[in-house]
Amino acid sequence: MTRDDIYAKVKEILADAMGVDEGDVTPEATLRGDLGAESIDFLDIVFRLEQAFGIKIQQGELFPDSLAQNADFVQDGKVTARGIAAIKEKLPHVDLSAFEKDPQVSKIGDIFTVEALVRFVQNKLASVPG
Amino acid sequence: MRWMWIDRVVELQPRQRLVSIKHISLAEEHMHEHFAATEARSSLPVMPGSLIVEGVAQSGGILIGHALAFEQKIVLAKVTRVDLDHDATAGDTLRYTITIDQFGPQGASTKGVVDLLEVWSGKSRTIGHIDLMFSVLENNMAGIEFPEGNFVFGEAFKTLMRNSGVLIPGE
């Protein structure tokens, strides 16, 4: 499956899951800020990606599930250097270059873009044997 | 029994499927307001769609709660789809058939079919589809903390389940 095929499916999934126009689902659109995703939508997206691409996504694999509760990773409302390193290791599909300049935990949702989802699926499919 | 919008669970296949029924009666107060008579027309008692969604949600909550031995708090988190193409009124019976679509530690998605049964004619037909998502509050992604006691599966739910022959762990 090509990157364009994956993008087209992800676009459809996000439009259905959040009731937005497919035209709004651009690669750089953020799930929370631009597309209005709430916490339950992230689970909905996980379920839909699993079905559409025939993959299994473990809890915390696509979106972090306990970052804000970890005192080593968040201090004074900002994600620490250790936190950034942990995100990079656990979520290689996410581009942190913009977030690192002002790593406020309240803006963590902005790192989840449509492109990050496409990259995640690409990585996931590439890791499936055969 | 306040705020129970199903009358009985009639079938339960653990972790897969639950079927429940709701009899609609003119004795239900909301039927007199929905819709009350106006100068232009006489009263029109119709089961509100929102309460049909609530009945499907309660059914789905029992199906998922049962799979987790009723130890966790299951709440309706998202109404993914509601299509209802026919009204239900007093004397009708609604049958909700819920199947689990996906199930994970944080929640589940369900698909629901709404059938209308006419007791007097023996006929039935599908009048809608309601797909929902449920969150397991203990594992919610927002990281919000909730009271420890299980305020979801309280006495009203337990009475319904006992009356339907659904086994409740610890009883």
Coordinates of C-alpha atoms in Angstrom, one line a residue:
Chain A
M1 CA 0.0 0.0 0.0
T2 CA 1.4 3.4 -1.0
R3 CA 1.6 6.4 1.2
D4 CA -1.2 8.1 -0.9
D5 CA -3.4 5.0 -0.4
I6 CA -2.8 5.2 3.4
Y7 CA -3.5 9.0 3.4
A8 CA -6.7 8.6 1.5
K9 CA -8.0 5.9 4.0
V10 CA -6.9 8.0 7.0
K11 CA -8.7 11.0 5.6
E12 CA -11.9 9.0 5.3
I13 CA -11.5 7.6 8.8
L14 CA -11.0 11.0 10.4
A15 CA -13.9 12.5 8.5
D16 CA -16.2 9.8 9.7
A17 CA -14.9 9.6 13.3
M18 CA -15.2 13.4 13.9
G19 CA -17.8 14.4 11.5
V20 CA -15.6 16.9 9.6
D21 CA -15.2 17.5 5.9
E22 CA -12.5 15.5 4.2
G23 CA -11.2 18.8 2.8
D24 CA -10.3 19.8 6.3
V25 CA -8.2 16.7 6.8
T26 CA -4.9 18.0 5.5
P27 CA -1.5 16.4 6.4
E28 CA -0.6 19.2 8.8
A29 CA -4.0 19.4 10.5
T30 CA -3.8 18.7 14.2
L31 CA -6.4 16.2 15.5
R32 CA -7.3 18.2 18.6
G33 CA -6.9 21.8 17.6
D34 CA -7.9 21.7 13.9
L35 CA -10.3 18.8 13.8
G36 CA -11.8 19.1 17.2
A37 CA -10.9 15.6 18.5
E38 CA -11.8 14.9 22.2
S39 CA -10.3 12.1 24.3
I40 CA -12.8 9.4 23.2
D41 CA -12.2 10.3 19.6
F42 CA -8.6 9.0 20.0
L43 CA -9.9 5.6 21.0
D44 CA -12.4 5.7 18.1
I45 CA -9.5 6.5 15.7
V46 CA -7.5 3.6 17.1
F47 CA -10.4 1.2 16.6
R48 CA -11.1 2.4 13.0
L49 CA -7.4 2.2 12.0
E50 CA -7.2 -1.3 13.4
Q51 CA -10.2 -2.3 11.3
A52 CA -9.3 -0.5 8.1
F53 CA -5.7 -1.6 8.0
G54 CA -6.0 -5.0 9.7
I55 CA -3.4 -4.0 12.4
K56 CA -3.4 -4.3 16.2
I57 CA -2.5 -1.1 18.1
Q58 CA -1.5 -1.5 21.7
Q59 CA -2.6 1.0 24.4
G60 CA -0.1 3.9 24.4
E61 CA 1.4 2.9 21.1
L62 CA -0.2 5.6 18.9
F63 CA -1.0 8.3 21.6
P64 CA 0.7 8.5 25.0
D65 CA -1.6 7.4 27.8
S66 CA 0.2 8.6 31.0
L67 CA 2.6 11.3 30.1
A68 CA 1.0 14.1 32.1
Q69 CA 0.9 11.9 35.2
N70 CA 4.6 11.2 35.2
A71 CA 6.5 13.7 37.4
D72 CA 9.8 13.0 35.6
F73 CA 8.2 13.9 32.3
V74 CA 6.2 17.0 33.2
Q75 CA 7.3 19.9 35.5
D76 CA 5.8 23.3 35.9
G77 CA 3.4 22.6 33.1
K78 CA 6.1 21.8 30.6
V79 CA 7.4 18.6 29.2
T80 CA 10.9 18.0 30.4
A81 CA 13.9 16.9 28.3
R82 CA 13.4 13.4 29.6
G83 CA 9.8 13.6 28.6
I84 CA 10.7 14.7 25.1
A85 CA 13.2 11.9 24.8
A86 CA 10.6 9.4 26.0
I87 CA 8.1 10.6 23.4
K88 CA 10.6 10.3 20.6
E89 CA 11.4 6.8 21.6
K90 CA 7.9 5.6 22.1
L91 CA 6.2 7.6 19.3
P92 CA 8.7 7.7 16.4
H93 CA 5.8 8.7 14.0
V94 CA 5.4 12.1 15.7
D95 CA 7.3 15.2 14.6
L96 CA 8.4 17.1 17.7
S97 CA 10.5 19.9 16.0
A98 CA 7.8 22.6 16.6
F99 CA 6.7 21.4 20.0
E100 CA 10.2 21.3 21.4
K101 CA 10.5 25.1 21.1
D102 CA 7.7 25.6 23.6
P103 CA 6.9 22.3 25.2
Q104 CA 3.9 23.2 27.2
V105 CA 2.0 20.1 28.2
S106 CA -1.3 21.9 27.3
K107 CA -0.1 21.9 23.7
I108 CA 0.9 18.2 23.6
G109 CA -2.2 17.6 21.5
D110 CA -0.7 19.6 18.7
I111 CA 1.9 17.0 18.0
F112 CA -0.8 14.6 16.7
T113 CA -1.3 15.6 13.1
V114 CA -2.8 13.7 10.3
E115 CA 0.6 13.2 8.9
A116 CA 1.7 11.5 12.2
L117 CA -1.1 9.0 11.8
V118 CA -0.2 8.3 8.2
R119 CA 3.4 7.7 9.2
F120 CA 2.3 5.5 12.1
V121 CA 0.3 3.3 9.8
Q122 CA 3.2 3.2 7.3
N123 CA 5.6 2.0 10.0
K124 CA 3.1 -0.5 11.3
L125 CA 2.4 -2.0 7.9
A126 CA 6.1 -2.1 7.1
S127 CA 6.7 -4.1 10.3
V128 CA 4.2 -6.8 9.4
P129 CA 6.0 -9.9 8.0
G130 CA 5.2 -10.8 4.4
Chain B
M1 CA -37.5 2.2 38.5
R2 CA -36.2 5.6 37.6
W3 CA -34.3 6.2 34.4
M4 CA -34.2 2.6 33.2
W5 CA -35.1 2.6 29.5
I6 CA -35.2 -1.1 29.0
D7 CA -37.5 -3.5 30.7
R8 CA -35.6 -6.8 30.3
V9 CA -32.5 -8.4 29.0
V10 CA -33.8 -11.4 26.9
E11 CA -30.5 -12.7 25.6
L12 CA -26.9 -12.4 26.6
Q13 CA -23.9 -13.9 24.8
P14 CA -21.0 -12.8 27.0
R15 CA -18.6 -10.4 25.2
Q16 CA -20.6 -10.7 22.0
R17 CA -24.2 -9.8 21.9
L18 CA -27.1 -8.7 24.1
V19 CA -30.8 -8.4 23.2
S20 CA -33.2 -6.3 25.3
I21 CA -36.7 -5.1 25.1
K22 CA -38.6 -2.0 26.0
H23 CA -42.4 -1.9 26.2
I24 CA -43.9 1.5 25.5
S25 CA -46.8 2.6 27.6
L26 CA -49.1 5.6 27.7
A27 CA -48.6 5.6 31.4
E28 CA -45.1 7.0 30.8
E29 CA -45.4 10.7 31.5
H30 CA -43.1 11.8 28.7
M31 CA -45.5 10.3 26.1
H32 CA -48.0 13.0 27.0
E33 CA -45.6 15.8 26.4
H34 CA -44.0 14.3 23.3
F35 CA -46.1 15.5 21.6
A36 CA -48.8 17.3 23.4
A37 CA -51.9 18.5 21.5
T38 CA -51.9 21.9 19.9
E39 CA -54.7 24.0 18.5
A40 CA -53.8 22.6 15.1
R41 CA -53.7 18.9 15.9
S42 CA -54.5 16.3 18.6
S43 CA -51.8 14.8 20.8
L44 CA -49.2 12.6 19.1
P45 CA -47.5 10.2 21.6
V46 CA -44.1 9.2 20.2
M47 CA -41.2 7.5 22.0
P48 CA -38.4 10.1 22.0
G49 CA -35.4 9.2 19.9
S50 CA -33.1 10.3 22.7
L51 CA -34.6 7.8 25.1
I52 CA -34.2 5.0 22.5
V53 CA -30.5 6.0 22.3
E54 CA -30.4 5.8 26.1
G55 CA -32.0 2.3 26.1
V56 CA -29.5 1.1 23.6
A57 CA -26.7 2.7 25.7
Q58 CA -28.0 0.9 28.8
S59 CA -28.1 -2.4 26.9
G60 CA -24.5 -1.9 25.6
G61 CA -23.3 -0.8 29.1
I62 CA -24.6 -4.1 30.5
L63 CA -23.0 -6.2 27.8
I64 CA -19.6 -4.5 28.3
G65 CA -20.0 -4.3 32.1
H66 CA -20.8 -8.0 32.2
A67 CA -17.6 -8.8 30.2
L68 CA -15.7 -7.0 33.0
A69 CA -17.6 -8.6 35.9
F70 CA -19.2 -5.2 36.6
E71 CA -16.0 -4.2 38.4
Q72 CA -15.4 -1.1 36.2
K73 CA -17.3 2.0 35.4
I74 CA -18.6 1.9 31.8
V75 CA -20.1 5.1 30.5
L76 CA -21.5 6.2 27.1
A77 CA -18.8 8.3 25.6
K78 CA -19.8 8.8 22.0
V79 CA -22.9 8.5 19.8
T80 CA -21.3 7.4 16.5
R81 CA -24.5 6.9 14.5
V82 CA -28.2 7.2 15.0
D83 CA -30.6 6.4 12.2
L84 CA -34.3 6.0 13.2
D85 CA -36.7 6.0 10.3
H86 CA -40.0 5.2 12.0
D87 CA -41.8 6.4 15.1
A88 CA -42.6 4.0 18.0
T89 CA -45.7 4.7 20.1
A90 CA -47.8 3.3 23.0
G91 CA -48.4 -0.4 22.7
D92 CA -45.3 -1.0 20.6
T93 CA -42.3 -3.0 21.9
L94 CA -38.8 -2.1 20.9
R95 CA -36.1 -4.7 20.7
Y96 CA -32.5 -3.6 20.9
T97 CA -29.8 -6.0 19.6
I98 CA -26.3 -4.9 20.5
T99 CA -23.1 -6.5 19.3
I100 CA -19.6 -5.6 20.4
D101 CA -17.6 -4.3 17.4
Q102 CA -14.3 -3.7 19.1
F103 CA -13.2 -4.0 22.7
G104 CA -10.0 -2.8 24.4
P105 CA -8.8 -1.8 27.9
Q106 CA -10.0 1.8 27.4
G107 CA -13.4 1.1 26.0
A108 CA -15.5 -0.5 23.4
S109 CA -17.6 0.3 20.3
T110 CA -20.9 -1.4 19.7
K111 CA -23.4 -1.7 16.9
G112 CA -27.1 -1.6 17.7
V113 CA -30.2 -2.6 15.7
V114 CA -33.6 -1.3 16.8
D115 CA -36.6 -3.4 15.9
L116 CA -40.2 -2.5 16.4
L117 CA -42.5 -5.4 17.4
E118 CA -46.3 -5.2 17.1
V119 CA -47.6 -7.5 19.7
W120 CA -51.1 -7.6 18.3
S121 CA -50.0 -8.5 14.8
G122 CA -46.9 -10.5 15.5
K123 CA -45.0 -8.4 13.0
S124 CA -41.6 -6.9 13.4
R125 CA -39.4 -4.7 11.4
T126 CA -36.1 -2.9 11.8
I127 CA -36.6 0.8 12.3
G128 CA -33.1 2.0 13.1
H129 CA -29.4 1.6 13.8
I130 CA -27.5 3.1 16.7
D131 CA -23.7 2.7 17.0
L132 CA -22.0 3.8 20.2
M133 CA -18.7 4.1 22.0
F134 CA -18.2 3.4 25.7
S135 CA -15.3 4.4 27.9
V136 CA -13.9 2.4 30.8
L137 CA -13.6 5.3 33.2
E138 CA -10.7 3.8 35.1
N139 CA -8.6 3.7 31.9
N140 CA -9.8 6.9 30.3
M141 CA -7.3 8.7 28.1
A142 CA -8.0 12.1 29.7
G143 CA -6.4 10.9 32.9
I144 CA -9.4 12.2 35.0
E145 CA -10.0 10.5 38.4
F146 CA -13.5 9.4 39.4
P147 CA -15.0 8.3 42.8
E148 CA -14.0 4.7 43.7
G149 CA -17.5 3.3 44.2
N150 CA -19.2 1.9 41.1
F151 CA -21.9 4.6 40.6
V152 CA -22.7 3.2 37.1
F153 CA -24.0 -0.2 38.0
G154 CA -26.2 0.8 40.9
E155 CA -29.4 -0.7 42.3
A156 CA -31.6 0.1 39.3
F157 CA -29.3 -1.8 37.0
K158 CA -28.9 -4.7 39.4
T159 CA -32.7 -5.0 39.8
L160 CA -33.1 -5.1 36.0
M161 CA -30.3 -7.7 35.7
R162 CA -31.7 -9.9 38.5
N163 CA -35.2 -9.7 37.0
S164 CA -33.7 -10.8 33.6
G165 CA -31.8 -13.7 35.1
V166 CA -28.4 -12.1 34.5
L167 CA -25.9 -13.3 37.1
I168 CA -24.2 -10.6 39.0
P169 CA -20.8 -11.6 40.5
G170 CA -20.8 -11.8 44.3
E171 CA -24.5 -12.4 44.6

